[in-house]
């Protein structure tokens, strides 16, 4: 009995009889399951490792009684709270102790998802076919015809029929052991005790998730004597909720739960994040002053898949590697592919103040709608570069901007890799704006492709072809 | 080997711990137990009567008793009297002192580990936040995909398994925040990335975390609402984060970064604050900031977390601990609330802000997150036009950094509230002024909604146009 506190100090501060009595009504099944759980924990020698998750419902105060690590979960969330504990300390033995409202109603999503994940925790499900704590309302497991506070005329078809959780859980792949037991006679109680211990042993041995449904008595809200309630469970509940093992793969499932302690090695963290320890190459003589400002803004616009975002990132990265500040904001339509894809890029000598580009200095347009939409926003004296393969008729563009038509797609197609048209465009941008020397962009390409060196020659060729294709402006 | 019946322990019952449910009567094959007939003075219940003359120590009655201190086997040497006449005794004398009293846990401190010098990185905001969390020692991330926050979770899903940490894609945001409740209850730093609709779902769990005094970092990359809204940036969750963290008396420090660099720095800071106060910390980002790429410099150290003394770790040392937000008696719950209020009061010391050209400013722009950057651009434009504009940028939205604003007020003729919400930041400012007993200068609001941020040009135009309320 040592798994129970010597005195229930958490029960009304342990005052008077509450120091040794439970808060459960006379004849309640919870107390019996508590005893069986306590005995099982003791038999397996896992008291120090156990974390018991108390749910919401009558067993909300399970933590009054069990001398183990205790936590109390929001309604229905006990198994995922338990999962948090199990992942934090894989050595802990986690028990999610829940009633029918908690497990089979409000927490159904958490129950099913946790069972299907199959991580080794133990779920004890007390099914007494009624809500106890709130005062005798319809439970998801209430029987057809059963009168409750919220089914005063009996459960009927409009309320659906009782849910069989053990069967539901057993047909999932995650659990290794699912059994339904009862408490209505000495034989059942012995079986229940064995099932609970087995479910815990399966966790202790790292074999997986185990679920024990216990048909329990709630004499108070069934408005019967404890003896009649036992009879009711036996005669009325067991035909709907048949007893027995619904799934047991514990013997054939080898122990597999084995997690190492997390790593805090700095090199490993930085390596995974791709942090460079070598300073970036610099080729620019300084900030491109010919734009006559300290903050240059760009709009790169096309459809998803055009590579506008990648080009924008390369542009920002080149500026940052040259020692300046830069930002890139992408914006997409809801489609993963084929929708609009716009990028706002800023390069600043010291600090980008406003990262949005409502009136860019430079527009790179990959398709006609983008050109039509953004060309009027380009500032006077700015530069517009568009894909002349796709946009054969640029229409009337605003005066006072330098406009280049460069066949991004055509060149990329000649290189037999249409996807590099954004690199062609970047080459064109370099030649048209002289933002930074070409070598600055090449250094960035080398950095970002350091793990895909085979792609470098193609990208270099695309960039150079884009540069060379910039002739005299269209207007 | 079976113990002879005469030597098996017989049941023992203190009548005040019997609730008279009679479940033992059916269980006893020897009919040793009968329904009582006398009301127990202490309980008002009618305990059963035991007559153990025929008892063979089968224990079936004990197994049927729902009370831990109800029917119990008599431990230790069996009474020499084979007929089993028992006197009622204190259970402590019967069972002896418990062998394994849980010890009092001590905090294991966290450790700062020097980081090798790395070059500045080019990272998007969500990645920067994830890196900040990793450097703060977070190895447990729970989340549910939602645009525009998902890249943070994706990065964690890629990196954490290689660090023997855990990323779990939960069945919902409700499950995710409760996995945090569990992991954090075990004493470890953990976090989630979410966006407005997901944040709404997490509020229940956040209230429980605050009630149970659990740390944890929630990054809310705000998007357009209400309802499903859209996936563009908005700031209309400030009200939720500052005033509406679920039910009950709740508050949490709300940090509002404005750059990818701050996404890293403040995410890291959030873990520190979260453990310092045993309370969740919210990172309020906006959709632009989540997606925005910028330069990010690395800090000099990273943290290896310790284990707080209050953790429910699942070992002997921490066995006595409880994570719980229930206080059934009203005085207990009132005392808990008083404790929380004192904590919220202490958090006011963490107020943070930034200023830009406020030295002589008489037009003070107030903005946070990305709109603060538009506002910064507007300050430059306004200065170029001869207007003495400056920017006050709250970094903590709760607590509002009123002490930082206070010294600027005497010179300020007008406040310009720049925000992507219908005045939720303005409400915080007005409340803070009111609580501080300070008069509110005229306010010119510059507000956009629905996923559109106020642009530099419209901020400038609003200031030039004048007009305030």
Short mmCIF file of C-alpha atoms in Angstrom, two decimals, chain B residues 63-360:
data_model
loop_
_atom_site.label_atom_id
_atom_site.label_comp_id
_atom_site.label_asym_id
_atom_site.label_seq_id
_atom_site.Cartn_x
_atom_site.Cartn_y
_atom_site.Cartn_z
CA UNK B 63 -9.91 -6.23 -3.22
CA UNK B 64 -13.54 -5.17 -3.22
CA UNK B 65 -13.06 -2.18 -0.92
CA UNK B 66 -12.82 1.13 -2.79
CA UNK B 67 -11.13 2.95 0.08
CA UNK B 68 -7.31 2.86 0.35
CA UNK B 69 -7.56 3.04 4.15
CA UNK B 70 -10.69 0.94 4.30
CA UNK B 71 -10.36 -2.81 4.46
CA UNK B 72 -6.70 -3.67 4.48
CA UNK B 73 -4.73 -6.81 5.14
CA UNK B 74 -3.12 -6.72 8.48
CA UNK B 75 0.58 -6.60 7.75
CA UNK B 76 3.52 -7.79 9.79
CA UNK B 77 3.32 -10.82 12.04
CA UNK B 78 -0.07 -12.34 12.01
CA UNK B 79 -1.81 -12.14 15.32
CA UNK B 80 -0.91 -15.02 17.54
CA UNK B 81 -4.54 -15.46 18.30
CA UNK B 82 -5.52 -17.82 15.49
CA UNK B 83 -9.12 -16.79 15.87
CA UNK B 84 -8.15 -13.29 14.88
CA UNK B 85 -9.46 -10.93 17.47
CA UNK B 86 -8.15 -7.59 16.36
CA UNK B 87 -7.94 -4.40 18.26
CA UNK B 88 -8.17 -1.21 16.30
CA UNK B 89 -4.76 0.29 15.97
CA UNK B 90 -3.26 3.32 14.35
CA UNK B 91 -2.28 2.25 10.81
CA UNK B 92 1.20 3.68 11.32
CA UNK B 93 1.80 1.22 14.13
CA UNK B 94 0.56 -1.60 11.98
CA UNK B 95 2.48 -0.85 8.79
CA UNK B 96 5.49 0.96 10.19
CA UNK B 97 6.90 4.19 8.82
CA UNK B 98 6.92 4.29 5.06
CA UNK B 99 10.25 3.20 3.65
CA UNK B 100 10.40 5.56 0.73
CA UNK B 101 9.55 9.09 1.66
CA UNK B 102 10.10 11.31 -1.38
CA UNK B 103 13.05 13.62 -0.77
CA UNK B 104 12.97 17.39 -1.29
CA UNK B 105 14.17 18.20 -4.78
CA UNK B 106 16.89 20.75 -5.49
CA UNK B 107 17.14 22.84 -8.64
CA UNK B 108 19.78 21.74 -11.11
CA UNK B 109 21.03 25.00 -12.62
CA UNK B 110 21.28 25.61 -16.34
CA UNK B 111 24.66 26.12 -17.96
CA UNK B 112 25.90 28.68 -20.47
CA UNK B 113 28.13 27.12 -23.09
CA UNK B 114 30.36 29.39 -25.25
CA UNK B 115 29.48 29.33 -28.95
CA UNK B 116 32.19 29.23 -31.59
CA UNK B 117 32.31 32.44 -33.60
CA UNK B 118 29.92 32.10 -36.51
CA UNK B 119 29.35 34.42 -39.45
CA UNK B 120 26.12 36.40 -39.64
CA UNK B 121 23.36 34.29 -41.11
CA UNK B 122 20.69 35.12 -43.62
CA UNK B 123 17.52 33.74 -42.07
CA UNK B 124 13.80 34.18 -42.27
CA UNK B 125 12.04 35.22 -39.10
CA UNK B 126 10.58 31.85 -38.20
CA UNK B 127 13.97 30.17 -38.69
CA UNK B 128 15.65 32.83 -36.61
CA UNK B 129 13.10 32.21 -33.86
CA UNK B 130 13.72 28.46 -34.07
CA UNK B 131 17.47 29.02 -33.84
CA UNK B 132 16.91 31.28 -30.84
CA UNK B 133 14.94 28.50 -29.17
CA UNK B 134 17.64 25.91 -29.93
CA UNK B 135 20.25 28.20 -28.44
CA UNK B 136 18.04 28.68 -25.38
CA UNK B 137 18.22 24.92 -24.84
CA UNK B 138 14.81 24.02 -26.24
CA UNK B 139 14.81 20.46 -27.62
CA UNK B 140 11.07 19.81 -27.51
CA UNK B 141 8.72 21.42 -29.98
CA UNK B 142 5.04 20.62 -30.42
CA UNK B 143 3.02 22.10 -33.22
CA UNK B 144 0.34 21.97 -35.83
CA UNK B 145 0.98 23.35 -39.34
CA UNK B 146 -0.55 26.74 -39.98
CA UNK B 147 0.51 29.42 -42.43
CA UNK B 148 2.46 31.67 -42.00
CA UNK B 149 4.20 30.06 -39.02
CA UNK B 150 4.87 26.58 -40.34
CA UNK B 151 8.48 26.99 -41.43
CA UNK B 152 9.51 27.20 -37.78
CA UNK B 153 8.00 23.80 -37.11
CA UNK B 154 9.47 22.42 -40.34
CA UNK B 155 12.94 23.47 -39.37
CA UNK B 156 12.52 21.95 -35.91
CA UNK B 157 11.22 18.72 -37.45
CA UNK B 158 14.41 18.54 -39.49
CA UNK B 159 16.88 19.52 -36.80
CA UNK B 160 15.56 18.14 -33.52
CA UNK B 161 15.79 14.40 -34.29
CA UNK B 162 19.48 14.95 -35.07
CA UNK B 163 19.88 16.53 -31.64
CA UNK B 164 17.96 13.70 -29.96
CA UNK B 165 15.20 16.14 -29.20
CA UNK B 166 11.58 15.75 -30.20
CA UNK B 167 9.29 17.48 -32.63
CA UNK B 168 5.72 16.23 -32.55
CA UNK B 169 3.12 17.27 -35.08
CA UNK B 170 0.10 17.13 -32.82
CA UNK B 171 -3.45 16.27 -33.83
CA UNK B 172 -4.43 19.91 -33.22
CA UNK B 173 -3.22 23.09 -31.58
CA UNK B 174 -5.17 21.99 -28.51
CA UNK B 175 -3.07 18.85 -28.30
CA UNK B 176 0.13 20.75 -29.07
CA UNK B 177 -0.25 23.19 -26.19
CA UNK B 178 -1.08 20.33 -23.85
CA UNK B 179 2.02 18.41 -24.91
CA UNK B 180 3.81 21.58 -23.85
CA UNK B 181 1.94 21.44 -20.54
CA UNK B 182 3.34 17.94 -20.03
CA UNK B 183 6.88 18.58 -21.22
CA UNK B 184 7.09 21.81 -19.32
CA UNK B 185 5.61 20.11 -16.26
CA UNK B 186 8.59 17.78 -16.48
CA UNK B 187 10.72 20.91 -16.21
CA UNK B 188 12.08 21.22 -19.75
CA UNK B 189 11.99 24.22 -22.10
CA UNK B 190 9.52 23.68 -24.93
CA UNK B 191 7.73 25.76 -27.51
CA UNK B 192 5.30 25.93 -30.38
CA UNK B 193 4.89 27.92 -33.56
CA UNK B 194 1.39 28.96 -34.48
CA UNK B 195 -0.67 31.62 -36.15
CA UNK B 196 -3.85 33.42 -35.13
CA UNK B 197 -6.56 30.71 -35.54
CA UNK B 198 -4.22 28.19 -33.95
CA UNK B 199 -3.40 30.61 -31.18
CA UNK B 200 -7.12 30.92 -30.40
CA UNK B 201 -7.25 27.15 -29.94
CA UNK B 202 -4.29 27.23 -27.58
CA UNK B 203 -5.82 29.71 -25.17
CA UNK B 204 -7.37 27.03 -22.96
CA UNK B 205 -4.00 25.38 -22.52
CA UNK B 206 -2.27 28.70 -21.91
CA UNK B 207 -4.70 29.47 -19.08
CA UNK B 208 -3.92 26.09 -17.54
CA UNK B 209 -0.18 26.68 -17.94
CA UNK B 210 -0.46 30.03 -16.21
CA UNK B 211 -2.62 28.50 -13.48
CA UNK B 212 -0.20 25.62 -12.97
CA UNK B 213 2.77 28.03 -13.24
CA UNK B 214 4.42 26.39 -16.21
CA UNK B 215 6.97 27.96 -18.53
CA UNK B 216 6.79 27.63 -22.30
CA UNK B 217 7.19 29.79 -25.36
CA UNK B 218 4.41 30.33 -27.87
CA UNK B 219 5.32 32.04 -31.13
CA UNK B 220 2.20 33.55 -32.69
CA UNK B 221 2.85 34.74 -36.21
CA UNK B 222 -0.29 36.86 -36.51
CA UNK B 223 -2.34 36.71 -39.69
CA UNK B 224 -5.50 38.36 -40.94
CA UNK B 225 -8.77 37.64 -39.12
CA UNK B 226 -11.37 37.23 -37.76
CA UNK B 227 -12.23 33.62 -38.50
CA UNK B 228 -10.19 32.01 -41.20
CA UNK B 229 -9.33 35.50 -42.50
CA UNK B 230 -6.27 35.22 -44.67
CA UNK B 231 -2.58 34.43 -44.41
CA UNK B 232 -1.30 37.99 -44.73
CA UNK B 233 0.13 39.92 -41.78
CA UNK B 234 -2.06 41.56 -39.15
CA UNK B 235 -1.67 42.61 -35.51
CA UNK B 236 -5.20 41.95 -34.36
CA UNK B 237 -4.26 39.32 -31.76
CA UNK B 238 -2.62 41.86 -29.46
CA UNK B 239 -5.85 42.06 -27.49
CA UNK B 240 -5.88 38.28 -27.01
CA UNK B 241 -2.24 38.18 -26.00
CA UNK B 242 -2.36 41.11 -23.59
CA UNK B 243 -5.86 40.76 -22.18
CA UNK B 244 -7.35 37.46 -23.21
CA UNK B 245 -5.09 34.50 -22.46
CA UNK B 246 -7.93 32.09 -21.80
CA UNK B 247 -10.18 32.13 -18.77
CA UNK B 248 -9.33 33.48 -15.35
CA UNK B 249 -6.77 35.93 -14.10
CA UNK B 250 -4.06 35.47 -16.69
CA UNK B 251 -1.16 37.46 -18.07
CA UNK B 252 2.02 36.64 -19.87
CA UNK B 253 4.93 38.68 -21.10
CA UNK B 254 4.32 39.46 -24.78
CA UNK B 255 7.42 40.19 -26.85
CA UNK B 256 7.07 41.92 -30.21
CA UNK B 257 10.12 41.56 -32.44
CA UNK B 258 10.58 43.77 -35.50
CA UNK B 259 13.47 42.07 -37.32
CA UNK B 260 14.72 38.52 -37.92
CA UNK B 261 17.54 39.37 -35.51
CA UNK B 262 14.99 40.13 -32.81
CA UNK B 263 13.12 36.95 -33.68
CA UNK B 264 16.27 35.15 -32.54
CA UNK B 265 17.16 37.38 -29.63
CA UNK B 266 13.66 37.63 -28.19
CA UNK B 267 12.90 33.93 -28.66
CA UNK B 268 15.99 33.18 -26.65
CA UNK B 269 15.06 35.79 -24.06
CA UNK B 270 11.54 34.35 -23.90
CA UNK B 271 12.80 31.06 -22.47
CA UNK B 272 14.80 32.84 -19.81
CA UNK B 273 11.79 34.94 -18.78
CA UNK B 274 9.49 31.98 -18.95
CA UNK B 275 11.55 29.98 -16.45
CA UNK B 276 12.30 33.01 -14.32
CA UNK B 277 8.60 33.58 -13.72
CA UNK B 278 7.26 30.04 -14.26
CA UNK B 279 4.84 31.48 -16.77
CA UNK B 280 4.36 31.18 -20.53
CA UNK B 281 5.86 33.89 -22.72
CA UNK B 282 4.30 34.88 -26.02
CA UNK B 283 6.24 36.02 -29.05
CA UNK B 284 3.93 38.27 -31.05
CA UNK B 285 5.19 38.33 -34.60
CA UNK B 286 3.34 39.30 -37.76
CA UNK B 287 3.08 37.43 -41.02
CA UNK B 288 5.75 39.55 -42.67
CA UNK B 289 8.18 39.00 -39.87
CA UNK B 290 7.67 35.26 -39.96
CA UNK B 291 8.51 35.17 -43.64
CA UNK B 292 10.96 38.02 -43.79
CA UNK B 293 14.59 37.14 -44.40
CA UNK B 294 17.31 39.28 -42.96
CA UNK B 295 20.71 39.27 -41.38
CA UNK B 296 20.97 37.46 -38.07
CA UNK B 297 24.01 37.55 -35.84
CA UNK B 298 24.66 34.78 -33.34
CA UNK B 299 25.01 35.27 -29.61
CA UNK B 300 28.18 34.39 -27.72
CA UNK B 301 26.72 31.51 -25.72
CA UNK B 302 24.03 28.87 -25.77
CA UNK B 303 22.12 27.38 -22.86
CA UNK B 304 22.06 23.83 -21.61
CA UNK B 305 18.94 23.73 -19.46
CA UNK B 306 18.99 22.44 -15.90
CA UNK B 307 16.03 20.96 -14.11
CA UNK B 308 13.94 23.08 -11.76
CA UNK B 309 13.15 21.81 -8.30
CA UNK B 310 9.41 21.86 -9.03
CA UNK B 311 9.60 19.54 -12.06
CA UNK B 312 7.52 16.38 -12.22
CA UNK B 313 10.38 14.56 -13.87
CA UNK B 314 9.46 10.99 -13.07
CA UNK B 315 12.25 10.15 -10.65
CA UNK B 316 12.63 9.72 -6.94
CA UNK B 317 13.91 13.19 -6.25
CA UNK B 318 10.93 14.91 -7.85
CA UNK B 319 8.29 12.44 -6.74
CA UNK B 320 6.74 14.80 -4.23
CA UNK B 321 5.89 17.40 -6.89
CA UNK B 322 2.53 18.24 -8.39
CA UNK B 323 1.60 20.27 -11.45
CA UNK B 324 -1.93 21.47 -10.99
CA UNK B 325 -4.19 24.48 -11.39
CA UNK B 326 -6.99 23.34 -9.06
CA UNK B 327 -7.48 25.06 -5.74
CA UNK B 328 -10.78 23.74 -4.52
CA UNK B 329 -11.11 25.93 -1.46
CA UNK B 330 -11.83 29.57 -2.18
CA UNK B 331 -9.22 30.95 0.23
CA UNK B 332 -6.60 28.72 -1.40
CA UNK B 333 -7.54 29.92 -4.86
CA UNK B 334 -7.62 33.52 -3.73
CA UNK B 335 -4.13 33.11 -2.27
CA UNK B 336 -2.99 31.57 -5.56
CA UNK B 337 -4.40 34.53 -7.47
CA UNK B 338 -2.69 36.96 -5.12
CA UNK B 339 0.55 35.11 -5.82
CA UNK B 340 -0.03 35.32 -9.57
CA UNK B 341 -0.85 39.02 -9.34
CA UNK B 342 2.39 39.64 -7.46
CA UNK B 343 4.18 37.79 -10.20
CA UNK B 344 2.51 39.88 -12.92
CA UNK B 345 3.55 42.95 -10.98
CA UNK B 346 7.15 41.74 -10.86
CA UNK B 347 7.07 41.14 -14.61
CA UNK B 348 6.67 44.89 -15.11
CA UNK B 349 10.41 45.13 -14.50
CA UNK B 350 10.88 43.31 -17.82
CA UNK B 351 9.28 46.08 -19.91
CA UNK B 352 11.37 46.77 -23.01
CA UNK B 353 11.21 49.40 -25.72
CA UNK B 354 13.26 51.02 -28.44
CA UNK B 355 13.36 54.61 -29.63
CA UNK B 356 14.41 56.19 -32.90
CA UNK B 357 15.16 59.91 -33.20
CA UNK B 358 12.98 60.77 -30.21
CA UNK B 359 15.44 63.28 -28.75
CA UNK B 360 13.56 66.36 -29.91
#
